[in-house]
Coordinates of C-alpha atoms and ligand atoms in Angstrom, one line a residue:
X198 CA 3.5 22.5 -1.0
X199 CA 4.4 19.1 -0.4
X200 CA 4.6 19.2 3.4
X201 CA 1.1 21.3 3.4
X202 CA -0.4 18.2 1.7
X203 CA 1.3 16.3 4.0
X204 CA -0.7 18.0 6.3
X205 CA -4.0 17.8 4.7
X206 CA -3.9 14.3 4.4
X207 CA -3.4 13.5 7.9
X208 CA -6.2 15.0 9.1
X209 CA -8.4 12.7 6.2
X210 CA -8.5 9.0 7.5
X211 CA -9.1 7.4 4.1
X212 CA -7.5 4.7 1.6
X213 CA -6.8 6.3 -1.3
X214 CA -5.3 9.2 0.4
X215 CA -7.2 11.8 -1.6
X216 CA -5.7 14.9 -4.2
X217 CA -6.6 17.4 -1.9
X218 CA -8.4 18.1 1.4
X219 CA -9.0 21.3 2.9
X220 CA -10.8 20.8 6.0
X221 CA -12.6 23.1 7.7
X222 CA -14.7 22.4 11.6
X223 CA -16.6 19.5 12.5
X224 CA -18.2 16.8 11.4
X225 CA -20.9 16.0 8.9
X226 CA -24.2 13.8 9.7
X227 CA -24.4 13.8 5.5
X228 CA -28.4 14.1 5.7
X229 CA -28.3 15.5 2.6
X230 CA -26.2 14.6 -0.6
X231 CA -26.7 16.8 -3.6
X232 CA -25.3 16.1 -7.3
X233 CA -24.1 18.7 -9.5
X234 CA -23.3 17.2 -13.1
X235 CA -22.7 20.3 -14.5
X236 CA -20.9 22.7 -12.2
X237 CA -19.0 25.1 -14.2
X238 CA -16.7 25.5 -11.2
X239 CA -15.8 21.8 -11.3
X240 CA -15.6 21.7 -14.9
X241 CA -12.4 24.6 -15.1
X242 CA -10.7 22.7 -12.1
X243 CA -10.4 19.5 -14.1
X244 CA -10.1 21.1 -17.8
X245 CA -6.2 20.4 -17.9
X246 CA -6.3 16.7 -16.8
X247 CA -6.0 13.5 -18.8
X248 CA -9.4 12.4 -20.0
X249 CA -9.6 9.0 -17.8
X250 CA -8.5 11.2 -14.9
X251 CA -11.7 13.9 -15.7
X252 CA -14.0 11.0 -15.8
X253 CA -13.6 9.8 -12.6
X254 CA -13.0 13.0 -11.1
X255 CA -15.0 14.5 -7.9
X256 CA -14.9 17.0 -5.5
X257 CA -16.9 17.0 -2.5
X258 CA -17.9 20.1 -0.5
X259 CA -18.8 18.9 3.2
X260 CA -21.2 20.6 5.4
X261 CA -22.1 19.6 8.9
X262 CA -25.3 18.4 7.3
X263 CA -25.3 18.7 4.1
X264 CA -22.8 17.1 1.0
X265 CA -22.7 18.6 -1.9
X266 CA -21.1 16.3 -4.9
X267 CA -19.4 17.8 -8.2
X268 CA -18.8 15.4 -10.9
X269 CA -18.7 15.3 -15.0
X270 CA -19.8 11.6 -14.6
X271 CA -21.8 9.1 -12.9
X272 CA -18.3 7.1 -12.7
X273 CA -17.0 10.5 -10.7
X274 CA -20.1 10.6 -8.8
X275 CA -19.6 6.7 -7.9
X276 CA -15.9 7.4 -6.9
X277 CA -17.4 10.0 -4.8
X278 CA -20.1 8.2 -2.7
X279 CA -17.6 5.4 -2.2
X280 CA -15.4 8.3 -0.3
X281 CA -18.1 9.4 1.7
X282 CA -19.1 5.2 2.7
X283 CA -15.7 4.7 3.7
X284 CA -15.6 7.6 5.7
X285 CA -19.0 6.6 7.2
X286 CA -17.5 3.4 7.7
X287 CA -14.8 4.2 9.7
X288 CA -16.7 6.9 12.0
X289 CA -16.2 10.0 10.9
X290 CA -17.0 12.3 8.0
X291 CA -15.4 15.7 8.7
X292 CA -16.4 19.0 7.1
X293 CA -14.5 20.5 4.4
X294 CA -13.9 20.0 0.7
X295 CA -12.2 17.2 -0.8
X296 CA -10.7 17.7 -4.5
X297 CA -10.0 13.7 -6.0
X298 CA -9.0 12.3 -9.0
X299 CA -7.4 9.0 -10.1
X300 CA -2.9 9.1 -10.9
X301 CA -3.4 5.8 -13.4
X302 CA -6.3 4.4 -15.2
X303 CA -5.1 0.7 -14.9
X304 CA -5.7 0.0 -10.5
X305 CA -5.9 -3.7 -11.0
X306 CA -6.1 -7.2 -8.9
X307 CA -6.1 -10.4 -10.7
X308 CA -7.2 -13.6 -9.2
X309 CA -6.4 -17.3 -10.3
X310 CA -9.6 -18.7 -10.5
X311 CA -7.7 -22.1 -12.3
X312 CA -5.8 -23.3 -9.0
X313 CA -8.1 -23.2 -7.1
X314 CA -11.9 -22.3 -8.2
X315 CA -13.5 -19.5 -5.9
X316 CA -17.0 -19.2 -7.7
X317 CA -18.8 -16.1 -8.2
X318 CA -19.8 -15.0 -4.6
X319 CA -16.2 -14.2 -3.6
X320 CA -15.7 -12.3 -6.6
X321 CA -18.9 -10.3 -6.1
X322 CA -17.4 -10.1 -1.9
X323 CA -14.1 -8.8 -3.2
X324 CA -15.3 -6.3 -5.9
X325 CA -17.4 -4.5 -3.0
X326 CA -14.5 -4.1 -1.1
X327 CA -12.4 -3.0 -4.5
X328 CA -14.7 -0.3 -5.0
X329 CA -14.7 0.6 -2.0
X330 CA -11.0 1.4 -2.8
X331 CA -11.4 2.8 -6.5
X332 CA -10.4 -0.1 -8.4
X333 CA -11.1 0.0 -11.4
X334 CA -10.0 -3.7 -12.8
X335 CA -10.7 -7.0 -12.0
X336 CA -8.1 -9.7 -14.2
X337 CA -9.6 -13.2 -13.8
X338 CA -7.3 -15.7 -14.7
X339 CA -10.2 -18.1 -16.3
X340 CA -7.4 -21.4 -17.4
X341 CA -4.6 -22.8 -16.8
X342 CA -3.4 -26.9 -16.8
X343 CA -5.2 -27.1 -12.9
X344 CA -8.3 -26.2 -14.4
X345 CA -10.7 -24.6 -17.1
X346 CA -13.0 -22.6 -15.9
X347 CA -15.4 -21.1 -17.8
X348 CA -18.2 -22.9 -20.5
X349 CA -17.6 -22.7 -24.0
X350 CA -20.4 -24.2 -26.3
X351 CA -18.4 -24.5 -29.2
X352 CA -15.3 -26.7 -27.3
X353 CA -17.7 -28.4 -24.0
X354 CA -14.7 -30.8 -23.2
X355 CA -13.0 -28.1 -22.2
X356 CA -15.1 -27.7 -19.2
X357 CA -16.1 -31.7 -19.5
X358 CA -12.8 -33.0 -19.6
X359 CA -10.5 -30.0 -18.1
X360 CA -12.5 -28.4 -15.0
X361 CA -12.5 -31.0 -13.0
X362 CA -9.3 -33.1 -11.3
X363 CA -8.4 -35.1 -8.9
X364 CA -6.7 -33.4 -5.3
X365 CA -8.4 -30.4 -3.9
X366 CA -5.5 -28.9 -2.9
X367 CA -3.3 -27.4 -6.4
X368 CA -0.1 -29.8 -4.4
X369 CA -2.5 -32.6 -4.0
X370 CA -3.3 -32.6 -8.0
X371 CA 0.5 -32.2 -8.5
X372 CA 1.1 -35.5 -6.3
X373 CA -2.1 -37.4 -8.3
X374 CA 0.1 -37.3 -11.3
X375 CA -1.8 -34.2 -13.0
X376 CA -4.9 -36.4 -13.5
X377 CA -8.2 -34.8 -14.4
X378 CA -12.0 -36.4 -13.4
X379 CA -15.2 -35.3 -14.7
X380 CA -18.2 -33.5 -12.4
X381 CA -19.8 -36.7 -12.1
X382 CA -16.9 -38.1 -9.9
X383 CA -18.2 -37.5 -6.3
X384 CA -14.0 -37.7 -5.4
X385 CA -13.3 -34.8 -8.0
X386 CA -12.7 -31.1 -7.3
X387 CA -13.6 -28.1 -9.5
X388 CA -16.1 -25.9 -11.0
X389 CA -16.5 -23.6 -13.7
X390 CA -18.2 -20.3 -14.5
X391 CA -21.2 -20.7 -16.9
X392 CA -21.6 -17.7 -19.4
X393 CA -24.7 -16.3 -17.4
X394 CA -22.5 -16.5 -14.5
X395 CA -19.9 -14.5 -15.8
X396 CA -22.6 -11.7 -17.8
X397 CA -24.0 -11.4 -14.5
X398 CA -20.5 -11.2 -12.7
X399 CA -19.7 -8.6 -15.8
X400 CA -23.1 -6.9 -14.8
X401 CA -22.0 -6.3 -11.2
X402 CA -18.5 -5.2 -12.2
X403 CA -19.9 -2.2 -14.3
X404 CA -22.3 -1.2 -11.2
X405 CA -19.2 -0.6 -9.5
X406 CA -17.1 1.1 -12.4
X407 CA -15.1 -2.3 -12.7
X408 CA -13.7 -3.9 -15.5
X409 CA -13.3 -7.5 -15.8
X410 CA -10.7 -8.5 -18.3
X411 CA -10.7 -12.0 -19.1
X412 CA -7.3 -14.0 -19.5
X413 CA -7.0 -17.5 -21.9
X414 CA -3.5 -18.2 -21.5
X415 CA -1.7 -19.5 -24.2
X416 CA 0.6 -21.1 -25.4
X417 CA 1.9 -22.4 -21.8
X418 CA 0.1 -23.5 -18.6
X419 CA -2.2 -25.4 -20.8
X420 CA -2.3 -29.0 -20.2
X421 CA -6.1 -29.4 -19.7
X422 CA -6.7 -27.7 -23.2
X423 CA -4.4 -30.5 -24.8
X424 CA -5.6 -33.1 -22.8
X425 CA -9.6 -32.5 -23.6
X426 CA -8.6 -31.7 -27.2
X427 CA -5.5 -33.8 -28.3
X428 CA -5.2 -31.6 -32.2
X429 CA -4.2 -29.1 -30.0
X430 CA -1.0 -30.9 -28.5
X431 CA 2.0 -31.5 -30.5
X432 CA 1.9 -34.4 -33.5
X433 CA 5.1 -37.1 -32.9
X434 CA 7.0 -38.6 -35.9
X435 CA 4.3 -41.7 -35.7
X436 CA 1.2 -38.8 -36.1
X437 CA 0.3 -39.5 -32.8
X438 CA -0.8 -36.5 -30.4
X439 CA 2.0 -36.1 -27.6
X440 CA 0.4 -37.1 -24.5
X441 CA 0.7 -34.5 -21.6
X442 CA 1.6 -31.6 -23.4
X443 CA 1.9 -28.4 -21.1
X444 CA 1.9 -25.8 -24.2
X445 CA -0.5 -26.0 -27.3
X446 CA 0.9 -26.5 -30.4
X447 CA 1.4 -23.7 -32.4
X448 CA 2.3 -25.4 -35.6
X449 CA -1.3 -27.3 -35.4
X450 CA -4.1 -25.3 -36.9
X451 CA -6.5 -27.4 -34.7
X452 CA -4.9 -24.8 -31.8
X453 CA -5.9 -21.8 -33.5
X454 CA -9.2 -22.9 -34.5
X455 CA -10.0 -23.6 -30.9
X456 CA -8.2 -20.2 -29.3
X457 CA -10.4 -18.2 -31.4
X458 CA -13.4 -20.2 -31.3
X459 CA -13.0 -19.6 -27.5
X460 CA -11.6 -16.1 -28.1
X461 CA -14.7 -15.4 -29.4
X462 CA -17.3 -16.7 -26.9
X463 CA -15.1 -14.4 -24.4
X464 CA -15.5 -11.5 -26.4
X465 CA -19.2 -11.6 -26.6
X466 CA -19.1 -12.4 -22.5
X467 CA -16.5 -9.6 -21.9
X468 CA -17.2 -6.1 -23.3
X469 CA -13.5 -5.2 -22.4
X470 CA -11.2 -3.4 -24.5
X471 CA -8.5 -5.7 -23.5
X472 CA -8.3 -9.1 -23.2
X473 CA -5.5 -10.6 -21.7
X474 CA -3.9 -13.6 -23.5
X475 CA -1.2 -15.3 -21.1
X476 CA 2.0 -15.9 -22.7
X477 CA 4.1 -16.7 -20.0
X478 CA 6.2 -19.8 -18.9
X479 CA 5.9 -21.2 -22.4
X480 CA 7.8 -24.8 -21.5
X481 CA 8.5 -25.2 -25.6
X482 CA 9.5 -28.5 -24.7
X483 CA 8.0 -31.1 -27.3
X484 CA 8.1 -28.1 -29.9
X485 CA 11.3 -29.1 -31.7
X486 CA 9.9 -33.1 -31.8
X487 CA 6.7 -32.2 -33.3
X488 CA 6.0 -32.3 -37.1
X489 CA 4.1 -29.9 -37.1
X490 CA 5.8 -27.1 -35.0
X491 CA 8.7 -28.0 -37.7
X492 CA 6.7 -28.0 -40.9
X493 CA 6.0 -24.1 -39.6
X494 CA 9.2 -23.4 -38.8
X495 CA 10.3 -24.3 -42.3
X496 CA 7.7 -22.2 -43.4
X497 CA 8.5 -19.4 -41.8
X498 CA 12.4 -19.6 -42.0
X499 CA 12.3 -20.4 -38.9
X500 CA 16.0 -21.3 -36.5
X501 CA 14.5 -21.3 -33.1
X502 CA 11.6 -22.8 -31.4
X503 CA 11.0 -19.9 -29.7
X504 CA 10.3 -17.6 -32.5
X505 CA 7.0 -20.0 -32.9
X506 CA 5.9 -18.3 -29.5
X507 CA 6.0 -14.9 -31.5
X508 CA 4.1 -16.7 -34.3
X509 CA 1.2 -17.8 -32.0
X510 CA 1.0 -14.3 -30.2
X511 CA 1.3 -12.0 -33.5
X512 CA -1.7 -14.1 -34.8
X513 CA -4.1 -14.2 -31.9
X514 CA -3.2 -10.5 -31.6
X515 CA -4.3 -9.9 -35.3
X516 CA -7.5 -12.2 -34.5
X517 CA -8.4 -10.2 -31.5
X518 CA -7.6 -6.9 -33.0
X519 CA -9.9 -7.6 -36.3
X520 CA -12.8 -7.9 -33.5
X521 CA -11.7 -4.4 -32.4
X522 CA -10.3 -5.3 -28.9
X523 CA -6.4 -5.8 -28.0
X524 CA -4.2 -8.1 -26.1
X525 CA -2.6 -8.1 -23.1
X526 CA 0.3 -10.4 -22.7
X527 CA 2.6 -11.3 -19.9
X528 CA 6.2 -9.6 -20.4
X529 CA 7.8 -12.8 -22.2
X530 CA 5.6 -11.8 -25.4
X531 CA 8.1 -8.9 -25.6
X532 CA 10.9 -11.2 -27.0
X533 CA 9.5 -12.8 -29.4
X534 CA 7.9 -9.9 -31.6
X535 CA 4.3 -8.4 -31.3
X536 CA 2.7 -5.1 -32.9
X537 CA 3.1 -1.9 -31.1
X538 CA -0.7 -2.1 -29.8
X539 CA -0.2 -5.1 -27.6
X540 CA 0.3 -3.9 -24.1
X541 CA 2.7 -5.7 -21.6
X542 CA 2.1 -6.6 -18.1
X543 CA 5.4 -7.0 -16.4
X544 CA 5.7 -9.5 -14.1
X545 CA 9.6 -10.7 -13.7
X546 CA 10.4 -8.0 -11.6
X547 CA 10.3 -4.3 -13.4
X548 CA 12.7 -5.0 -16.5
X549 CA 10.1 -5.8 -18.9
X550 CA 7.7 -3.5 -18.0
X551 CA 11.0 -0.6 -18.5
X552 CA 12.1 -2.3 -22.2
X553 CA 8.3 -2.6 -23.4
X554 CA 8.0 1.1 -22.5
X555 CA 10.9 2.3 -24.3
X556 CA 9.6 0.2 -27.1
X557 CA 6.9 2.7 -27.5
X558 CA 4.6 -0.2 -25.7
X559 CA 2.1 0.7 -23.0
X560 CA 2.9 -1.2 -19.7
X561 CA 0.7 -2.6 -16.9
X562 CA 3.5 -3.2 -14.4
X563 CA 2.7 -6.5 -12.2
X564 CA 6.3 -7.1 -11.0
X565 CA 7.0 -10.6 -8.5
X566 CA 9.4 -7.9 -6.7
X567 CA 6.3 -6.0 -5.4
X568 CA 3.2 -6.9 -5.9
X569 CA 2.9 -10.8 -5.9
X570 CA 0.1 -11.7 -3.3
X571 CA 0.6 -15.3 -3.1
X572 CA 4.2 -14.2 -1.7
X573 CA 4.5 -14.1 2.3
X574 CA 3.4 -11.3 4.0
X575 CA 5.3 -12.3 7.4
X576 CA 7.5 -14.5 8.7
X577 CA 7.4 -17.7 7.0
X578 CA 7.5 -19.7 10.8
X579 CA 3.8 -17.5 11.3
X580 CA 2.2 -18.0 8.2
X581 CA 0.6 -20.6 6.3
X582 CA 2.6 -21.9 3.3
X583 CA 3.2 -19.4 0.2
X584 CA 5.9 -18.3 -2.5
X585 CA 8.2 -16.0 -3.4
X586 CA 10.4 -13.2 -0.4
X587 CA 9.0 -11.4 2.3
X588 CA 6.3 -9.1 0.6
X589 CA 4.4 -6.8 3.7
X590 CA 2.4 -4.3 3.3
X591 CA 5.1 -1.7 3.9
X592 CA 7.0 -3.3 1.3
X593 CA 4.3 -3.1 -1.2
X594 CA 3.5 0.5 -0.2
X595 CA 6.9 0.8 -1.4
X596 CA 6.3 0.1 -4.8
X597 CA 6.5 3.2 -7.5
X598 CA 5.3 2.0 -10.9
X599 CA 6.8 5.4 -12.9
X600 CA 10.6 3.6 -12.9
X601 CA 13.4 6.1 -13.6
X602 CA 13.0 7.2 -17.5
X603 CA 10.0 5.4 -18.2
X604 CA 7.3 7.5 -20.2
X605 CA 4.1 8.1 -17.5
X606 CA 2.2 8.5 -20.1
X607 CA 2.3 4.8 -21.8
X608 CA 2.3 3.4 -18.0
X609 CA -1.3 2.4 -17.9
X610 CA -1.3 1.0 -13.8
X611 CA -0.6 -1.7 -11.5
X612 CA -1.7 -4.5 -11.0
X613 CA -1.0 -6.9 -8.2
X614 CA -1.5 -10.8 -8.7
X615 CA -3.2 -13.9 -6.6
X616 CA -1.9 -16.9 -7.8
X617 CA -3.5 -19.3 -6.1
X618 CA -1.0 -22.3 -5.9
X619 CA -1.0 -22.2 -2.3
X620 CA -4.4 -20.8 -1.8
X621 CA -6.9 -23.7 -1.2
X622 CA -9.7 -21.6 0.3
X623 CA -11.4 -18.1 0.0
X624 CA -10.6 -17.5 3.5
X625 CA -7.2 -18.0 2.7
X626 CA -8.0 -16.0 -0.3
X627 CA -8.8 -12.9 1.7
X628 CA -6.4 -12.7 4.0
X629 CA -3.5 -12.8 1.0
X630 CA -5.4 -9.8 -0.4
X631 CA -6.3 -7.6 2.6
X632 CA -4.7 -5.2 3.5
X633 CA -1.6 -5.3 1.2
X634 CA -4.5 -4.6 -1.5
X635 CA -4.8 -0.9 -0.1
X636 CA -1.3 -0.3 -0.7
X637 CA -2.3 -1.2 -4.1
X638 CA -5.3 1.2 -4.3
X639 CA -3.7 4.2 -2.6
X640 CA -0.7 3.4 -5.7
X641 CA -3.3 3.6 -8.2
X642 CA -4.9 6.4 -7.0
X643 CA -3.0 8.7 -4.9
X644 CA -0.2 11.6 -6.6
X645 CA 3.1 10.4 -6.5
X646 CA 4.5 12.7 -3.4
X647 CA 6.7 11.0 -0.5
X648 CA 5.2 8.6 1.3
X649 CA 5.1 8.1 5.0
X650 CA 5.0 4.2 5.7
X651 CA 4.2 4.3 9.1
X652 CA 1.1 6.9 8.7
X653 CA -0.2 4.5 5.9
X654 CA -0.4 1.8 8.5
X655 CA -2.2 3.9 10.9
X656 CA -4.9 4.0 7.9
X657 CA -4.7 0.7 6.8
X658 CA -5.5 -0.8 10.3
X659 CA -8.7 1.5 10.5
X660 CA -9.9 0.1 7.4
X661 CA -8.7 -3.4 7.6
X662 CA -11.3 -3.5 11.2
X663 CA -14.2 -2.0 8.9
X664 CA -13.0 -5.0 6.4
X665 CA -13.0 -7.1 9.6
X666 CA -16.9 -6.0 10.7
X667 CA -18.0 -6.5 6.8
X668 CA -17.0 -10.3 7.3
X669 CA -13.6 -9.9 5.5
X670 CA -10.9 -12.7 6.9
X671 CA -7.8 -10.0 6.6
X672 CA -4.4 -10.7 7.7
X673 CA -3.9 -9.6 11.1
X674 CA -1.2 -6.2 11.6
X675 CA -1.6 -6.3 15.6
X676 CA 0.6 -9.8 14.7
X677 CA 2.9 -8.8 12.2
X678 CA 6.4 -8.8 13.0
X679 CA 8.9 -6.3 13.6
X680 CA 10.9 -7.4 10.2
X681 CA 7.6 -7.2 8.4
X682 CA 6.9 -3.7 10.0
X683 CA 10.1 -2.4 8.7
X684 CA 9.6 -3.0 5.3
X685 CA 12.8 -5.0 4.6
X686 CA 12.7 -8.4 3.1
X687 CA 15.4 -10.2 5.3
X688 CA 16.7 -9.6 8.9
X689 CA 20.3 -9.3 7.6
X690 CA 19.0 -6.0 5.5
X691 CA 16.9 -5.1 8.8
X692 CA 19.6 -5.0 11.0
X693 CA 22.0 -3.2 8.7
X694 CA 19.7 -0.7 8.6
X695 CA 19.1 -0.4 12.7
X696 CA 23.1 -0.1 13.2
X697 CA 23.3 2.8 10.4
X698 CA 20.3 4.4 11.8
X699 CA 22.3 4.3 15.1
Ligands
ACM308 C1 3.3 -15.4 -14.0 O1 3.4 -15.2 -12.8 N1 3.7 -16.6 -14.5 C2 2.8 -14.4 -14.9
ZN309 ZN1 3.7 -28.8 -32.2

């Protein structure tokens, strides 16, 4: 059975690699695309699958002329045109019926929007071509210390005081000193989203079936929310706020006051059922000289500073909850306590993601091993400055979510990241994104069956030239290098594997 799908999907040029395909002669000039919403036919095939799997769920029947769509929903009817565009797209739709339906209900990308500001165009550029590939979520990382970026009404200095900065360039406002300017400052650099920008961006996400979950990161990577609003950074011995504070203070009830102020003005922006609240790379540092961090440890019997991490997380997650939504939390929240309902993105390779899911925890699995985009995708001597090991497109298509003994069922997706560090421009942008991004999609999508790497690249550089003649900047395969090609990360693993393959 395997090898027969093997089969089918070879003759189907298309990213995700559909369920099934049965082809049958010639091509289609689709003159004529019919809906059925209520095939009975359609309706037994998917009866046995997950619910978020039925609702997306299409089949098309393809005629030389004529297209006949089954659906239960617009969503599946959605999923279905975008197959027949990309077909279109890339030249040819051939006859025969195509059977689709989505593996995971979590197909994610998540942009940093706080190193480097991108603006609402090139997320409206990007979530055409994500629909185009079935995504289904768009993570925005709206703040962190380079920048705030999105208005609140109830705390303005955030976007007043913390959305602008001195050095373009993420490195640049690293060298200035981490100093922050104001939008009247001709020299400054930054930007924020206002809230009809981002109802409107929420707007064209739902057109295309996406999600848009929202991220305020806390307590870490948060020195432009203590800088605008020093009750939020930590108290010193003298009552004095500490000056330069990267995490808020989770002892200071000014902090909570403003995370659920602005907690709140998301929610009514966001209609997402999750929103994402951070939680990594919490620097505790001026925690144990702060009064007020120790006045709650003493409180709360208290021996480590870390456990006020748990504190801060347990009680946004109650907050957000109470307004009928839940968190999402980078995989650091694991160690510090939070209810079962809070789901954990793993990003520090797969570990968290496995102990979170043994906890009885649902898991969006986000792991630096895999599917960090600001990592190279070549050769560091070819390409422009990034993070992180070798991470080509073959090696992302490598990726399998389901790690041994995990439970599939509490493993909602993947999600790969863009942090944007190293990122100055939405050129640059782009070309971090496309193509590995249709590893991620086909991931997402696609059953879990073997994989044939070199097949996938066949499709991906079809698609990546219909990218191309859209106006994407993609990086360029007819460049990559023979290491990058393989898949492995280093040329000493490369070579071991060309003298045992000989
Ligand atoms: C992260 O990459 N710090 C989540
Ligand atoms: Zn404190």
């Amino acid at each position: 059975m395997k090898s027969l799908l093997l089969g089918f999907i070879l003759a189907l040029n298309l990213i995700p690699a559909p369920v099934e395909f049965k082809p049958s002669e010639g091509t289609s000039t689709v003159d004529n695309v019919v809906v059925r919403k209520h095939s009975f036919g359609f309706r037994k095939a998917v009866r046995d699958l997950p619910e978020f799997a039925r609702k997306e769920a299409y089949r098309l029947t393809i005629g030389p002329r004529k297209v006949v769509v089954e659906a239960r929903t617009d969503e599946g009817v959605f999923r279905a045109r975008k197959t027949i565009e990309q077909l279109q797209a890339l030249g040819e739709v051939p006859c025969g019926v195509i059977f689709d339906y989505p593996r995971f209900r979590h197909r994610g990308l998540m942009i940093d929007e706080s190193r480097t500001f991108k603006g609402a165009q090139f997320l409206k550029k990007q979530m055409d071509a994500m629909a185009l590939l079935k995504f289904n979520i768009l993570h925005l990382h709206l703040d962190d210390s380079a920048g705030w970026r999105i208005e609140s009404e109830t705390y303005p200095d955030l976007t007043a005081k913390g959305a602008f900065r001195i050095g373009a360039h993420y490195m640049e406002w690293e060298k200035s000193g981490y100093k922050y300017s104001t939008q009247d400052d001709p020299e400054a650099y930054g930007g924020y989203y206002t809230k009809d920008e981002l109802r409107d961006l929420v707007a064209y996400a739902a057109e295309r079936y996406i999600t848009i979950i929202p991220e305020i990161e806390m307590p870490g990577h948060s020195l432009e929310v203590t800088s605008a609003y020093p009750g939020t950074s930590c108290t010193l011995e003298d009552g004095t706020p500490f000056k330069g504070a990267w995490d808020v203070c989770p002892g200071s009830e000014e902090t909570y006051k403003l995370l659920e102020s602005v907690l709140t003005e998301v929610m009514e922006i966001f209609p997402s059922h999750y929103i994402h609240i951070g939680g990594d790379e919490a620097s505790m540092a001026v925690w144990p000289k702060c009064i007020k961090c120790r006045e709650r440890m003493r409180q709360e019997g208290y021996t480590e500073v870390s456990q006020l991490q748990g504190y801060l997380v347990r009680r946004i997650e109650a907050f957000v909850r109470a307004h009928g939504r839940s968190i999402i939390g980078w995989d650091e929240i694991l160690e510090t306590g939070v209810p079962q309902s809070a789901v954990i993105q793993s990003w520090r390779g797969i570990s968290g993601g496995i102990k979170a899911n043994a906890a009885g925890h649902k898991v969006v699995m986000s792991p630096n091993s895999h599917l960090y985009f600001d990592y190279y995708q070549d050769l560091i001597r070819k390409e422009p400055r990034a993070w992180g090991e070798l991470t080509s497109l073959r090696h992302v298509y490598s990726y399998e979510p389901v790690a041994p003994g995990m439970d599939e069922t509490l493993v909602l997706g993947l999600q790969a990241n863009l942090w944007c560090e190293w990122i100055p421009t939405v050129e640059h942008a782009e070309y971090m994104l496309w193509p590995r991004g249709f590893a991620v999609a086909e991931i997402g999508w696609s059953p879990r069956r073997e994989k044939d790497p070199l097949e996938f690249r066949d499709r991906a550089d079809a698609l990546r030239h219909v990218l191309m003649d859209m106006g994407y900047n993609t990086f360029d395969l007819d460049t990559e290098s023979e290491l990058a090609r393989s898949g492995y990360r280093t040329f000493d693993a490369f070579e071991r594997a060309k003298k045992q393959n000989n």
